GROMACS .gro file of C-alpha atoms in nm:
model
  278
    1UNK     CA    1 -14.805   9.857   1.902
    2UNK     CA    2 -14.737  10.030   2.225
    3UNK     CA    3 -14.487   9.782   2.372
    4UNK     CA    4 -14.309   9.770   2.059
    5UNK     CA    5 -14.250  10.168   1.997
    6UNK     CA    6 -14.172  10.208   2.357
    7UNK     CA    7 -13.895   9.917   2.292
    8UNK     CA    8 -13.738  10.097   2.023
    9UNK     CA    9 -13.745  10.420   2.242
   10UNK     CA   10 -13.540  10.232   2.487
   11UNK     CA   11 -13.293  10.128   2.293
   12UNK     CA   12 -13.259  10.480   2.168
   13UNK     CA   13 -13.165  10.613   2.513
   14UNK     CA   14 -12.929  10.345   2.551
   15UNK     CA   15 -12.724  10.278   2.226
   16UNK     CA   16 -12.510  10.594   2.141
   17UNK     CA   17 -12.607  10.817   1.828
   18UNK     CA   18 -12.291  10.785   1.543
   19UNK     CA   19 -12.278  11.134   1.548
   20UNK     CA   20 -12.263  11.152   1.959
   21UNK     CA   21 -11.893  11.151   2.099
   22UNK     CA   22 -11.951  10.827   2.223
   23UNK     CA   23 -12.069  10.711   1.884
   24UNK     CA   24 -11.763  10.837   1.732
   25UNK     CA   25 -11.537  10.712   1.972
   26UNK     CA   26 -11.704  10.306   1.953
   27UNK     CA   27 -11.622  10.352   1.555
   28UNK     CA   28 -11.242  10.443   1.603
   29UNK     CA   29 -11.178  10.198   1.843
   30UNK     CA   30 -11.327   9.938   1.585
   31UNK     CA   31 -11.150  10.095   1.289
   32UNK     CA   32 -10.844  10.063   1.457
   33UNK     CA   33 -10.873   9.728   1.581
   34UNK     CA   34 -10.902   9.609   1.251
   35UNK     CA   35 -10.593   9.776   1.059
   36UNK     CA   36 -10.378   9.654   1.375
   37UNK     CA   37 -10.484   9.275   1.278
   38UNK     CA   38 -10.455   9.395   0.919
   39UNK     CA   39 -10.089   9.495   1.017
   40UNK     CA   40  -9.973   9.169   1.222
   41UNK     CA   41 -10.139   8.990   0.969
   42UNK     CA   42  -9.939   9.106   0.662
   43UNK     CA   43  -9.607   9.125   0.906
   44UNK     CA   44  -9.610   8.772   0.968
   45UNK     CA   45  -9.646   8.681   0.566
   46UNK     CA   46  -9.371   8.900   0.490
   47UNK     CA   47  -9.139   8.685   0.802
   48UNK     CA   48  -9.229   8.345   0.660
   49UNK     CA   49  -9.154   8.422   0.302
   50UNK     CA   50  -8.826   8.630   0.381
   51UNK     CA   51  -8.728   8.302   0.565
   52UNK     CA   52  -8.816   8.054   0.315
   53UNK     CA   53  -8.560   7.917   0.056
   54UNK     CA   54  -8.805   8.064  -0.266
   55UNK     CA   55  -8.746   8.442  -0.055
   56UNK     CA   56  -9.003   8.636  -0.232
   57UNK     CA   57  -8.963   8.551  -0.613
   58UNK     CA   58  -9.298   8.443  -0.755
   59UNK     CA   59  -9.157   8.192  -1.038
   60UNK     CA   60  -8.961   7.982  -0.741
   61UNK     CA   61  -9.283   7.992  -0.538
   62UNK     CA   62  -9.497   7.925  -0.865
   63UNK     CA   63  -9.253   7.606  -0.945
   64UNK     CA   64  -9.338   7.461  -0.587
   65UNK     CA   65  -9.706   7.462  -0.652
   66UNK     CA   66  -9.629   7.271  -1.004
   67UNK     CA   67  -9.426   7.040  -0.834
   68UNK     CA   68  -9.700   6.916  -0.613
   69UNK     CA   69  -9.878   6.804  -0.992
   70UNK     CA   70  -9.843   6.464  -1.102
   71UNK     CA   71  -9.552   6.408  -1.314
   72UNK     CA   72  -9.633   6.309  -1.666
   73UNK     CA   73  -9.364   6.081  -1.774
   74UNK     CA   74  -9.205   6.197  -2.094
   75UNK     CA   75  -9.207   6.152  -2.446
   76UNK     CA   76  -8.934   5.936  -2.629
   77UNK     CA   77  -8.733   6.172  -2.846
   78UNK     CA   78  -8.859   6.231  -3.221
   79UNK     CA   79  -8.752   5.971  -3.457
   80UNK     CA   80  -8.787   6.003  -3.846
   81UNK     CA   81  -9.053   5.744  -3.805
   82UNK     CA   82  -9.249   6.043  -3.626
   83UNK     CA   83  -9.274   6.250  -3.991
   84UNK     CA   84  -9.460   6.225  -4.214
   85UNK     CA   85  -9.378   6.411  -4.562
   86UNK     CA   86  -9.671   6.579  -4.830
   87UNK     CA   87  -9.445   6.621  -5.091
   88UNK     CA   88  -9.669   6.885  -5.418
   89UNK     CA   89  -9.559   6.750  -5.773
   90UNK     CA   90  -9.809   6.693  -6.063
   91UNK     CA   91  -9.828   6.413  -6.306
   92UNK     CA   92  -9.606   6.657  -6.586
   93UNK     CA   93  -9.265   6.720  -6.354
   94UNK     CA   94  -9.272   6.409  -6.098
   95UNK     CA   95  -9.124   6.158  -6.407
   96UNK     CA   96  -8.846   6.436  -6.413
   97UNK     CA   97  -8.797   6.530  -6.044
   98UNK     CA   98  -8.888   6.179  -5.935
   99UNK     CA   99  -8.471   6.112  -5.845
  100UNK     CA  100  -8.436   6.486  -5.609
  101UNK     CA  101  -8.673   6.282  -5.347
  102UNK     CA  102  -8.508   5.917  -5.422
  103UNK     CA  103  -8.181   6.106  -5.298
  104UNK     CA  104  -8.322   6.139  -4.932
  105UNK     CA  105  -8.631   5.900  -4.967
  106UNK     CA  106  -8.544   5.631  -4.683
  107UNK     CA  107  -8.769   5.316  -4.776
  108UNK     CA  108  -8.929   5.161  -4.466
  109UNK     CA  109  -8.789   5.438  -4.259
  110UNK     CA  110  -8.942   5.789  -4.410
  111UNK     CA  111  -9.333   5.799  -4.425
  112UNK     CA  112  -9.502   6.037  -4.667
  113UNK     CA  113  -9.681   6.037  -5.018
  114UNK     CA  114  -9.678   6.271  -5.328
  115UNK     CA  115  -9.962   6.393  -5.445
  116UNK     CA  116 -10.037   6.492  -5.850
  117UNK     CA  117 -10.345   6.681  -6.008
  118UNK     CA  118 -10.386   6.385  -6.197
  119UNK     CA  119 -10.330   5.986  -6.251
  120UNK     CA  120 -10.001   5.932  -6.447
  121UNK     CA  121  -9.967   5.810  -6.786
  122UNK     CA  122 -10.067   5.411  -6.812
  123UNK     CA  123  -9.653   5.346  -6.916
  124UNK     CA  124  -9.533   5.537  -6.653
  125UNK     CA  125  -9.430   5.294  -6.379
  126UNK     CA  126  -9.711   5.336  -6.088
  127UNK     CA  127  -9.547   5.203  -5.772
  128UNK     CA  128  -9.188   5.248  -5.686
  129UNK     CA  129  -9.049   5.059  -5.361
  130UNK     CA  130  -8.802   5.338  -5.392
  131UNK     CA  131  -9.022   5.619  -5.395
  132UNK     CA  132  -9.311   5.786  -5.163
  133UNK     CA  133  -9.675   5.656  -5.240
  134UNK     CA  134  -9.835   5.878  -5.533
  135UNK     CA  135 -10.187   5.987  -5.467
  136UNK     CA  136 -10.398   6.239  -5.674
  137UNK     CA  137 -10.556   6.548  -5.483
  138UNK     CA  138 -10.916   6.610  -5.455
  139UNK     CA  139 -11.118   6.843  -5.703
  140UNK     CA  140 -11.068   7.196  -5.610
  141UNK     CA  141 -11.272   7.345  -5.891
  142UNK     CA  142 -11.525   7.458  -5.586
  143UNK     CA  143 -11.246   7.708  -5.444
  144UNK     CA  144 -11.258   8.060  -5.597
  145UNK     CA  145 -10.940   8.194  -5.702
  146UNK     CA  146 -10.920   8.552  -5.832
  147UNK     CA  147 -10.538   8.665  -5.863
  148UNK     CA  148 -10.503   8.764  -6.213
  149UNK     CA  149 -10.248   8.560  -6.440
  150UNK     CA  150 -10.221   8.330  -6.160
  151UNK     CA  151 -10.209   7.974  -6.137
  152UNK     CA  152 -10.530   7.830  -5.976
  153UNK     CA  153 -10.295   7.493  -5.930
  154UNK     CA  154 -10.213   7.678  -5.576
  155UNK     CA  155 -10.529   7.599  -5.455
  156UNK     CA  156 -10.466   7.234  -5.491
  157UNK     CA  157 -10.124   7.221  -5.368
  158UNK     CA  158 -10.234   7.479  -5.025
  159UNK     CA  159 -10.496   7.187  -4.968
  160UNK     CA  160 -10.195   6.912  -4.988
  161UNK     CA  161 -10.166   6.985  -4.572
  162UNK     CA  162 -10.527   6.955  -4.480
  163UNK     CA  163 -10.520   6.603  -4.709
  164UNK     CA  164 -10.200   6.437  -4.567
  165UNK     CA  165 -10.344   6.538  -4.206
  166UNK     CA  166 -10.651   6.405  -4.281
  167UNK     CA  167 -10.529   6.035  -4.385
  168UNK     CA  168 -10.473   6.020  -4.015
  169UNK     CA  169 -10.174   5.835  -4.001
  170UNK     CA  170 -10.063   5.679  -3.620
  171UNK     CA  171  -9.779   5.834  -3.419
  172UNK     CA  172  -9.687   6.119  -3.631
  173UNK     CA  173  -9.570   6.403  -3.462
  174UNK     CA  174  -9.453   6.626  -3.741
  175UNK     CA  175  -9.603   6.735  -4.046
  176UNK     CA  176  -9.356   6.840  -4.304
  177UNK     CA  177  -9.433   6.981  -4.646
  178UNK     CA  178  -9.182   7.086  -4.972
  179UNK     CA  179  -9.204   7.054  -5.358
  180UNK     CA  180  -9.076   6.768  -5.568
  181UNK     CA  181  -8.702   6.908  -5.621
  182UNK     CA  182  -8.712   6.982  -5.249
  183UNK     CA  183  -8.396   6.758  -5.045
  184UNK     CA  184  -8.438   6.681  -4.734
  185UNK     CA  185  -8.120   6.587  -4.512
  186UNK     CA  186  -8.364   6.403  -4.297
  187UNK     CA  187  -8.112   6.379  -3.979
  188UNK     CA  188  -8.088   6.704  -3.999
  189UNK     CA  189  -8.468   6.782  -4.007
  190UNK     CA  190  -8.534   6.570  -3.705
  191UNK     CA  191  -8.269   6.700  -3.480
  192UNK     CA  192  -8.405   7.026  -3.573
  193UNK     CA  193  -8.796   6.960  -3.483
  194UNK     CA  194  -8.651   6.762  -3.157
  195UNK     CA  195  -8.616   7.118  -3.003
  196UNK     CA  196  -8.966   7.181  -2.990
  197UNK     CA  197  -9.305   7.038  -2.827
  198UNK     CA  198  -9.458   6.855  -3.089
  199UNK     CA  199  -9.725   6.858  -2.852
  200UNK     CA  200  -9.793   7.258  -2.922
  201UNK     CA  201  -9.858   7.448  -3.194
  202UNK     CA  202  -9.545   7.529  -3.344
  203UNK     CA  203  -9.511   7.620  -3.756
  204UNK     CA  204  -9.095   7.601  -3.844
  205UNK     CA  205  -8.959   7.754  -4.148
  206UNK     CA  206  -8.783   8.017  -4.299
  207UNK     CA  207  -8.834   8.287  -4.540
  208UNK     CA  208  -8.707   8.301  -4.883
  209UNK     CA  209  -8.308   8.426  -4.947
  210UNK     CA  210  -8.459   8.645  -5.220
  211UNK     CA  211  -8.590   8.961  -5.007
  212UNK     CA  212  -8.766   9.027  -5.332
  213UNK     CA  213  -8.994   8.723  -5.272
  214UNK     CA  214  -9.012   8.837  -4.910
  215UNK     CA  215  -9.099   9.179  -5.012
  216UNK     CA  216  -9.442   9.055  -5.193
  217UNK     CA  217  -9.519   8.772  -4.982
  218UNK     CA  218  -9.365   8.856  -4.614
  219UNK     CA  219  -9.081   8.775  -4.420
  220UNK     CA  220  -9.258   8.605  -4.205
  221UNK     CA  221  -9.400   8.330  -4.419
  222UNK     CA  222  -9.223   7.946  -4.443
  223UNK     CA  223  -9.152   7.902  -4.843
  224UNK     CA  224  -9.247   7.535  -4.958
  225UNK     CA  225  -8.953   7.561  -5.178
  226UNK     CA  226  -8.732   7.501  -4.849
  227UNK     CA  227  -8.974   7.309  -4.716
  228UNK     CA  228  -9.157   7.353  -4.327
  229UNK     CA  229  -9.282   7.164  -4.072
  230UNK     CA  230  -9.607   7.170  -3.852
  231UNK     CA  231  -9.692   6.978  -3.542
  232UNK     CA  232  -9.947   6.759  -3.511
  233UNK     CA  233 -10.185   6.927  -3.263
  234UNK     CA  234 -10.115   7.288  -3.542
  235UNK     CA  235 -10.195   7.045  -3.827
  236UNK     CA  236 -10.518   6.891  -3.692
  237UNK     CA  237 -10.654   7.210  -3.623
  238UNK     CA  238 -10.555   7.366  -3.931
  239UNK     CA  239 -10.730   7.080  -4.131
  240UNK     CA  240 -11.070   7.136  -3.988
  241UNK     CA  241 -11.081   7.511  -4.064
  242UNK     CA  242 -10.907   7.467  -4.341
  243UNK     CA  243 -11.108   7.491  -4.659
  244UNK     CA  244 -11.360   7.762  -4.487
  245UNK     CA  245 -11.038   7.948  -4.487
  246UNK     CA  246 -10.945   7.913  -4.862
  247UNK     CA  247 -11.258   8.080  -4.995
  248UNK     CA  248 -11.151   8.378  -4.786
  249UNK     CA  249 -10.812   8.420  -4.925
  250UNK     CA  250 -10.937   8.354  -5.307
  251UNK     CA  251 -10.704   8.708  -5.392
  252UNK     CA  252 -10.363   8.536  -5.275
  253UNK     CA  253 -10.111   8.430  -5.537
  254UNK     CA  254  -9.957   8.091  -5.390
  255UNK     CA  255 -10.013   7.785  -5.202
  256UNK     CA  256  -9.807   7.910  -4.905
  257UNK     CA  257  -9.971   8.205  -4.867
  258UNK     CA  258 -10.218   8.051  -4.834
  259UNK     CA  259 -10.102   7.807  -4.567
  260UNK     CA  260  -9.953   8.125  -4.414
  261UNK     CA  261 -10.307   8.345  -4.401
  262UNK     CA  262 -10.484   8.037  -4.257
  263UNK     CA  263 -10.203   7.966  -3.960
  264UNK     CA  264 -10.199   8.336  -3.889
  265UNK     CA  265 -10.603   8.348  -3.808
  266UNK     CA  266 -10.516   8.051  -3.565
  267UNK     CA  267 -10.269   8.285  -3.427
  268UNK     CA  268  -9.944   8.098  -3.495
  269UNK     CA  269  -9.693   8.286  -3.664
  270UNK     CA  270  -9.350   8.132  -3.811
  271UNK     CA  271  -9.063   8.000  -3.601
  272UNK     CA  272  -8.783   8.085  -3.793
  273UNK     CA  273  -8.505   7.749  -3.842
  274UNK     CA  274  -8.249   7.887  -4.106
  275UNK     CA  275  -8.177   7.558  -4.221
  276UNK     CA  276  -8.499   7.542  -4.446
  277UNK     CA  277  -8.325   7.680  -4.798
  278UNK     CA  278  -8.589   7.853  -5.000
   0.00000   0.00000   0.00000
């Protein structure tokens, strides 16, 4: 015990006391020792990057460092072959609206179905080379609906883009939904959707030319009545939330509203292409 206090007593009469003038003195010459290297050290940064080509703009330095990533090669551009169409009818109108979608219906080119509440009559013709696949919707008697005077038929037409998505179709890149008097100009559609990643979420329409419409609904809301487009990656995430999301918007009028509320709580709002013609 003695040895060891008397050690620590000599090292107090050696080593100066921080509040001594030598104490005070040791700390400066530390303190300033290390905001000279601070100095030189931030001096020569600012010479290298002055004298390299990006200067000192952050985007041209932040495309150097993504040009050191592998380059993915890139996608083909969309084709019609890349769509497919959910086209809402019901077994009463699609015998009379049938001919709006032979007008732009491409067979062996366009890829889509129609879907009906219901089988159609026995003498109604069943298959038509000319015409999309018909296929009946699921039961949507589960779903509450609780706008007063409205049609509960919304319900089953809103669920038309969760069952088209969910057929799973192979290379599709775009899903695009209307009604059964809906035309297409197909050409037109895909040169459109070529402008944007089908590989992010993108949801392309327009709002209605009757501000009216807009008014009650929203402006920023794609009308199925001009048709709209999803990509695939928005679509398949869509469908698995999807009918958890109905029962929460039970108090909505339409089918697109529908589609509209359950986009927006993915956070995707509307790109607006004024070619879609509510």
């Amino acid at each position: 015990m003695f040895s060891s206090s008397a050690g620590r007593f000599a090292r107090a009469m050696t080593t100066p006391h921080p509040f001594t003038a030598g104490g005070l003195t040791l700390r400066l010459v530390k303190r300033l020792a290390f905001l000279s290297c601070s100095f030189w050290i931030a001096y020569l940064a600012i010479v290298v990057l002055s004298t390299h080509p990006c200067g000192l703009s952050p985007r041209c330095l932040s495309s150097l460092h993504l040009a050191h990533r592998p380059i993915l090669p890139e996608s083909p551009p969309t084709e019609t072959r890349h769509l497919v169409f959910g086209i809402a009818s019901s077994a009463s109108s699609w015998p009379r609206r049938r001919d709006y979608v032979r007008a732009w219906w491409r067979p062996g080119e366009t890829r889509g179905f129609v879907w009906l509440d219901r089988p159609l009559n026995s003498s109604f013709p069943q298959t038509d080379a000319s015409l999309p696949t018909v296929r009946v919707s699921e039961d949507t008697s589960r779903f509450p609906y609780t706008y007063r005077k409205g049609l509960r038929s919304a319900i089953r037409v809103a669920r038309i883009v969760a069952e088209t998505v969910r057929l799973g179709l192979p290379d599709v890149r775009w899903f695009v939904f209307g009604d059964d008097d809906t035309v297409f100009f197909v050409d037109n559609l895909v040169r459109v959707l070529r402008k944007y990643d089908h590989e992010m979420w993108f949801y392309v329409g327009e709002s209605s030319e009757n501000v009216d419409q807009n008014r009650v609904n929203s402006f920023d809301m794609g009308f199925g009545g001009g048709g709209f487009a999803i990509s695939h990656r928005l679509a398949a995430a869509l469908a698995r939330v999807f009918d958890s999301c109905l029962v929460r918007y039970a108090h909505l009028y339409g089918s697109d509203a529908r589609v509209f509320a359950c986009l927006a709580e993915l956070g995707v709002g509307l790109t607006h292409e004024r070619g879609f013609h509510q």
